[in-house]
Short mmCIF file of C-alpha atoms in Angstrom, two decimals:
data_model
loop_
_atom_site.label_atom_id
_atom_site.label_comp_id
_atom_site.label_asym_id
_atom_site.label_seq_id
_atom_site.Cartn_x
_atom_site.Cartn_y
_atom_site.Cartn_z
CA MET A 1 -7.30 16.66 5.28
CA ASP A 2 -10.82 17.43 6.09
CA ILE A 3 -13.50 14.99 5.49
CA GLY A 4 -14.47 17.55 2.12
CA ALA A 5 -10.91 17.23 0.64
CA PHE A 6 -11.02 13.82 1.44
CA LEU A 7 -13.76 13.28 -0.74
CA ASN A 8 -13.25 15.20 -3.78
CA GLU A 9 -9.70 13.29 -2.89
CA THR A 10 -10.92 9.66 -3.78
CA ALA A 11 -13.20 10.55 -6.62
CA ALA A 12 -10.62 11.60 -8.81
CA ILE A 13 -8.50 9.16 -7.48
CA ASP A 14 -11.66 7.23 -8.13
CA GLN A 15 -12.16 8.54 -11.90
CA ASN A 16 -8.48 7.25 -12.71
CA VAL A 17 -8.62 3.97 -12.12
CA THR A 18 -11.91 4.03 -14.94
CA THR A 19 -9.52 5.99 -17.38
CA ILE A 20 -7.44 2.83 -16.58
CA HIS A 21 -9.45 0.33 -17.02
CA ALA A 22 -10.99 2.17 -19.94
CA ASN A 23 -7.81 2.92 -21.56
CA ILE A 24 -6.67 -1.27 -20.44
CA ALA A 25 -9.55 -1.88 -23.34
CA LYS A 26 -8.76 0.07 -26.10
CA ILE A 27 -5.05 -1.28 -25.61
CA GLN A 28 -6.75 -4.89 -26.05
CA LYS A 29 -8.05 -3.55 -28.62
CA LEU A 30 -5.00 -2.14 -30.67
CA GLN A 31 -2.82 -5.50 -29.96
CA SER A 32 -6.26 -8.06 -31.20
CA ASN A 33 -5.30 -5.00 -34.76
CA ILE A 34 -1.52 -5.66 -34.34
CA LEU A 35 -2.30 -10.02 -34.44
CA VAL A 36 -4.10 -9.50 -37.14
CA ALA A 37 -2.74 -6.62 -39.63
CA THR A 38 -1.19 -7.86 -42.66
CA SER A 39 0.52 -5.02 -43.78
CA THR A 40 3.29 -3.87 -42.10
CA ASN A 41 3.04 0.21 -41.64
CA VAL A 42 -0.51 -0.89 -40.57
CA VAL A 43 1.19 -2.48 -37.52
CA GLU A 44 3.50 -0.08 -36.98
CA ASN A 45 1.43 2.64 -36.40
CA THR A 46 -1.23 0.99 -34.40
CA SER A 47 1.84 -0.34 -32.42
CA HIS A 48 2.90 3.91 -31.34
CA GLU A 49 -0.41 3.87 -31.25
CA ARG A 50 -1.12 1.98 -28.09
CA ASP A 51 2.69 2.28 -27.09
CA ASN A 52 1.37 5.71 -26.57
CA LEU A 53 -1.45 4.80 -24.61
CA MET A 54 0.30 2.30 -22.74
CA ASN A 55 2.27 4.79 -21.50
CA GLU A 56 -0.33 7.19 -21.02
CA THR A 57 -1.97 4.23 -18.53
CA ARG A 58 1.40 3.36 -16.89
CA GLN A 59 1.92 7.35 -15.60
CA LEU A 60 -1.87 7.45 -14.16
CA LEU A 61 -1.53 3.63 -12.60
CA ILE A 62 2.11 4.78 -10.55
CA GLU A 63 -0.26 7.99 -9.43
CA SER A 64 -3.68 5.98 -8.27
CA LYS A 65 -0.70 3.86 -6.08
CA ASP A 66 0.43 6.51 -4.44
CA ARG A 67 -2.68 8.79 -4.13
CA ILE A 68 -3.87 5.29 -2.20
CA ARG A 69 -1.05 4.84 -0.61
CA ARG A 70 -1.23 8.67 1.23
CA ILE A 71 -4.72 7.71 1.55
CA GLU A 72 -3.98 4.73 3.72
CA SER A 73 -0.96 6.76 5.45
CA GLU A 74 -3.42 9.38 6.82
CA ASN A 75 -5.91 7.11 7.86
CA SER A 76 -3.25 5.65 9.93
CA ARG A 77 -2.54 8.63 11.74
CA LEU A 78 -6.68 8.60 12.40
CA PRO A 79 -7.98 7.69 16.52
CA ARG A 80 -10.53 5.19 15.79
CA SER A 81 -12.49 7.47 17.43
CA ASP A 82 -13.11 9.69 14.64
CA PRO A 83 -15.98 10.17 13.72
CA ASN A 84 -15.02 9.63 9.95
CA TYR A 85 -12.76 6.72 10.60
CA ASP A 86 -15.45 4.69 8.93
CA LEU A 87 -15.92 6.41 6.14
CA ARG A 88 -12.19 6.89 5.38
CA THR A 89 -10.65 3.26 6.28
CA GLN A 90 -13.69 2.33 3.81
CA ARG A 91 -13.29 4.85 0.42
CA HIS A 92 -9.97 3.84 1.41
CA GLY A 93 -10.30 -0.15 0.45
CA PHE A 94 -12.12 0.01 -2.51
CA LEU A 95 -9.43 1.52 -3.90
CA ARG A 96 -7.32 0.03 -3.87
CA GLU A 97 -9.27 -3.20 -3.81
CA LYS A 98 -10.56 -2.13 -7.14
CA LEU A 99 -7.14 -0.59 -8.23
CA SER A 100 -5.89 -3.45 -7.67
CA LYS A 101 -8.09 -5.79 -9.90
CA ILE A 102 -7.36 -3.73 -12.48
CA LEU A 103 -3.37 -4.37 -12.73
CA ASN A 104 -4.26 -8.05 -12.28
CA GLU A 105 -6.82 -7.65 -15.29
CA TYR A 106 -4.16 -5.98 -17.46
CA ARG A 107 -1.70 -8.45 -16.69
CA GLU A 108 -3.96 -11.41 -17.70
CA ALA A 109 -4.43 -8.98 -20.54
CA GLU A 110 -0.54 -8.89 -21.52
CA ASN A 111 0.20 -12.04 -21.18
CA GLU A 112 -2.64 -13.55 -23.74
CA TYR A 113 -1.11 -11.22 -25.55
CA ILE A 114 2.69 -12.44 -25.69
CA ARG A 115 1.01 -15.48 -25.63
CA LYS A 116 -0.33 -15.45 -29.99
CA GLN A 117 2.38 -12.70 -30.35
CA THR A 118 4.85 -15.83 -29.72
CA GLU A 119 2.64 -18.29 -30.83
CA ARG A 120 2.29 -16.83 -34.35
CA THR A 121 6.73 -16.30 -34.08
CA VAL A 122 6.89 -19.42 -33.88
CA ARG A 123 4.41 -20.87 -36.44
CA GLN A 124 6.52 -18.18 -38.96
CA TYR A 125 10.06 -19.89 -38.04
CA LYS A 126 8.14 -23.07 -38.40
CA ILE A 127 7.48 -22.16 -41.98
CA VAL A 128 11.01 -21.67 -42.53
CA TYR A 129 12.68 -24.26 -40.54
CA PRO A 130 10.10 -27.54 -40.38
CA ASN A 131 12.46 -29.77 -38.84
CA ALA A 132 13.02 -27.31 -35.61
CA THR A 133 13.66 -29.18 -32.54
CA GLN A 134 12.06 -27.73 -29.13
CA GLN A 135 15.42 -26.33 -28.09
CA GLU A 136 16.23 -24.57 -31.43
CA ILE A 137 12.65 -22.89 -31.71
CA ASP A 138 12.95 -21.93 -28.00
CA ASN A 139 16.31 -20.53 -28.60
CA TYR A 140 15.35 -18.90 -32.10
CA ILE A 141 11.99 -17.24 -29.75
CA SER A 142 14.43 -16.01 -27.47
CA SER A 143 17.04 -14.03 -29.63
CA PRO A 144 15.26 -14.61 -33.43
CA SER A 145 17.50 -12.35 -35.68
CA GLY A 146 20.76 -14.40 -33.92
CA GLN A 147 19.71 -17.54 -35.32
CA PRO A 148 21.79 -18.06 -38.29
CA VAL A 149 20.26 -21.39 -39.69
CA PHE A 150 16.78 -18.71 -40.37
CA GLN A 151 18.59 -15.79 -41.16
CA SER A 152 20.53 -18.11 -44.20
CA ALA A 153 16.91 -19.25 -45.23
CA LEU A 154 15.51 -16.44 -45.42
CA LEU A 155 18.54 -15.55 -47.28
CA ARG A 156 17.07 -18.24 -49.97
CA THR A 157 13.82 -16.00 -50.48
CA SER A 158 12.76 -13.15 -52.22
CA GLU A 159 11.20 -11.64 -48.83
CA SER A 160 14.00 -12.49 -47.12
CA HIS A 161 14.76 -8.33 -45.41
CA GLU A 162 10.74 -7.57 -44.81
CA VAL A 163 10.13 -10.99 -42.76
CA LEU A 164 13.49 -10.53 -40.30
CA SER A 165 12.64 -7.33 -39.89
CA GLN A 166 9.39 -7.89 -38.91
CA VAL A 167 10.89 -10.75 -36.88
CA GLN A 168 12.46 -9.12 -35.09
CA LYS A 169 9.65 -5.96 -34.46
CA ARG A 170 7.99 -9.33 -33.48
CA HIS A 171 10.60 -10.09 -30.58
CA ASN A 172 10.79 -5.68 -29.29
CA ASP A 173 7.12 -5.79 -28.92
CA ILE A 174 6.88 -8.74 -27.03
CA LYS A 175 9.75 -7.07 -24.78
CA ARG A 176 8.05 -4.05 -24.33
CA VAL A 177 4.97 -6.10 -23.03
CA GLU A 178 7.18 -7.87 -21.32
CA GLU A 179 8.29 -5.74 -18.84
CA THR A 180 4.71 -4.26 -18.55
CA VAL A 181 3.97 -6.68 -16.84
CA ALA A 182 6.69 -6.91 -14.37
CA GLU A 183 6.21 -3.87 -13.95
CA LEU A 184 2.29 -4.64 -13.63
CA ALA A 185 2.77 -6.66 -10.68
CA THR A 186 6.19 -4.44 -9.32
CA LEU A 187 3.07 -2.12 -8.47
CA PHE A 188 1.32 -4.61 -7.10
CA LYS A 189 3.13 -5.54 -4.34
CA GLU A 190 4.21 -2.04 -3.71
CA LEU A 191 0.32 -1.90 -3.37
CA TYR A 192 0.09 -4.67 -1.23
CA LEU A 193 3.40 -4.26 1.14
CA GLN A 194 3.28 -0.88 2.12
CA VAL A 195 -0.50 -2.14 3.21
CA GLU A 196 1.21 -4.28 5.00
CA ALA A 197 4.48 -2.58 6.58
CA GLN A 198 1.31 0.23 7.60
CA ASP A 199 -1.03 -2.01 8.62
CA LYS A 200 1.89 -3.59 11.20
CA THR A 201 2.71 -0.15 12.31
CA VAL A 202 -1.35 0.99 13.57
CA VAL A 203 -0.85 -2.74 15.69
CA GLU A 204 1.51 -1.25 17.41
CA ILE A 205 0.92 2.51 17.79
CA GLU A 206 -2.49 0.67 19.46
CA GLN A 207 -0.35 -1.21 21.19
CA ASN A 208 2.17 1.21 22.82
CA ALA A 209 -1.60 3.43 23.29
CA VAL A 210 -3.50 0.59 25.67
CA GLN A 211 0.35 0.24 27.23
CA THR A 212 0.47 3.71 27.88
CA THR A 213 -3.28 4.22 28.57
CA ASN A 214 -2.76 1.15 31.39
CA LYS A 215 0.34 2.81 33.01
CA LEU A 216 -1.80 5.92 33.35
CA GLU A 217 -4.39 4.04 35.26
CA LYS A 218 -1.44 2.93 37.39
CA ALA A 219 0.06 5.51 38.63
CA THR A 220 -3.62 7.16 38.53
CA ASP A 221 -4.52 4.58 41.56
CA GLU A 222 -1.15 4.47 43.06
CA LEU A 223 -1.06 8.54 43.13
CA ASP A 224 -5.26 8.44 44.72
CA LYS A 225 -3.36 5.40 47.33
CA ALA A 226 -0.98 8.29 48.21
CA ARG A 227 -3.23 10.67 48.24
CA GLU A 228 -5.71 8.81 51.02
CA SER A 229 -2.92 7.78 53.01
CA ALA A 230 -1.05 11.39 52.94
CA ALA A 231 -4.61 12.21 53.77
CA ALA A 232 -4.54 9.45 56.68
CA ALA A 233 -1.51 10.52 58.23
CA ARG A 234 -2.37 14.10 58.52
CA LYS A 235 -6.00 12.95 60.12
CA LYS A 236 -3.77 11.21 62.34
CA LYS A 237 -1.50 13.69 63.30
CA TRP A 238 -4.25 16.28 63.87
CA ILE A 239 -5.93 13.98 66.40
CA CYS A 240 -2.40 13.79 68.36
CA LEU A 241 -2.31 17.22 68.69
CA LEU A 242 -5.33 17.69 70.12
CA ILE A 243 -4.50 14.49 72.85
CA ALA A 244 -1.81 16.22 72.81
CA LEU A 245 -2.70 19.39 73.38
CA ILE A 246 -5.78 18.34 75.86
CA ILE A 247 -3.11 16.86 78.13
CA LEU A 248 -1.36 19.50 78.14
CA ALA A 249 -3.95 22.22 79.06
CA ILE A 250 -4.89 18.99 82.47
CA ILE A 251 -1.57 18.74 83.72
CA VAL A 252 -1.55 23.00 83.35
CA ALA A 253 -4.82 22.80 85.41
CA ILE A 254 -3.73 20.97 87.61
CA VAL A 255 -0.99 22.71 88.34
CA ILE A 256 -2.57 25.82 88.71
CA TYR A 257 -5.31 23.86 91.13
CA GLU A 258 -2.94 23.09 92.61
CA VAL A 259 -0.63 26.67 93.09
CA LEU A 260 -3.89 27.84 94.27
CA LYS A 261 -4.37 25.64 96.88
CA LEU A 262 -1.17 25.47 98.12
CA LYS A 263 -1.88 30.17 98.47
CA ASN A 264 -4.30 29.28 100.36
CA ASN A 265 -3.59 26.72 103.12
CA ASN A 266 -0.68 29.41 103.69
CA LYS A 267 -3.46 32.18 104.47
#
């Protein structure tokens, strides 16, 4: 990915994260309306709108997380000497930090909603069953429709079916939001686990590169020494050959001189 495409990609991710942040604010507003609503129709309509927005936000979160990881993967393959290396790593760090903060904010907001929704459910239970123990309350929170004491109390009232229906819907709503909180924690973990794994890979690559460079330098030094030794050996060889030729020439000259001298004496 060239630098132009990279900047376009990071701008698109940044816009997605900004949209996620705006969606979370809307989700919080809708959940506040759910908590104070007294009409079943209002609760159902608001919950439906909230659920659609949560699904949209979930898709944006997953998409943004994957795109940020993809950028990290591409950055890890760049040499540090690349002229755009610092820019790429800075943009990645900015987006990762921005998304991680939003994940935490979203998780905290949903935990707060779960707490308030649970408190409402407990208050309703205590109205019907004021002498309930903490264990009975905990059992009721985990499975409100399965508590025979509560159901028998409801059957003595004219609004029993309506109340039980509201309790079950509130319980399902809490479970739905709890699943979202768990998924947010997983997304956060994946975002940083990927980074740690890639950092380890980058370190290993750099270490291997350093080791390879050292080996190449050592091999180059040894090759230079071998060349110098070979050159010196060749020089010595030529010197020895020259000396041998000189000696041979002297011997030949002496032999010729003696032969000529002998011929002259015979005359």
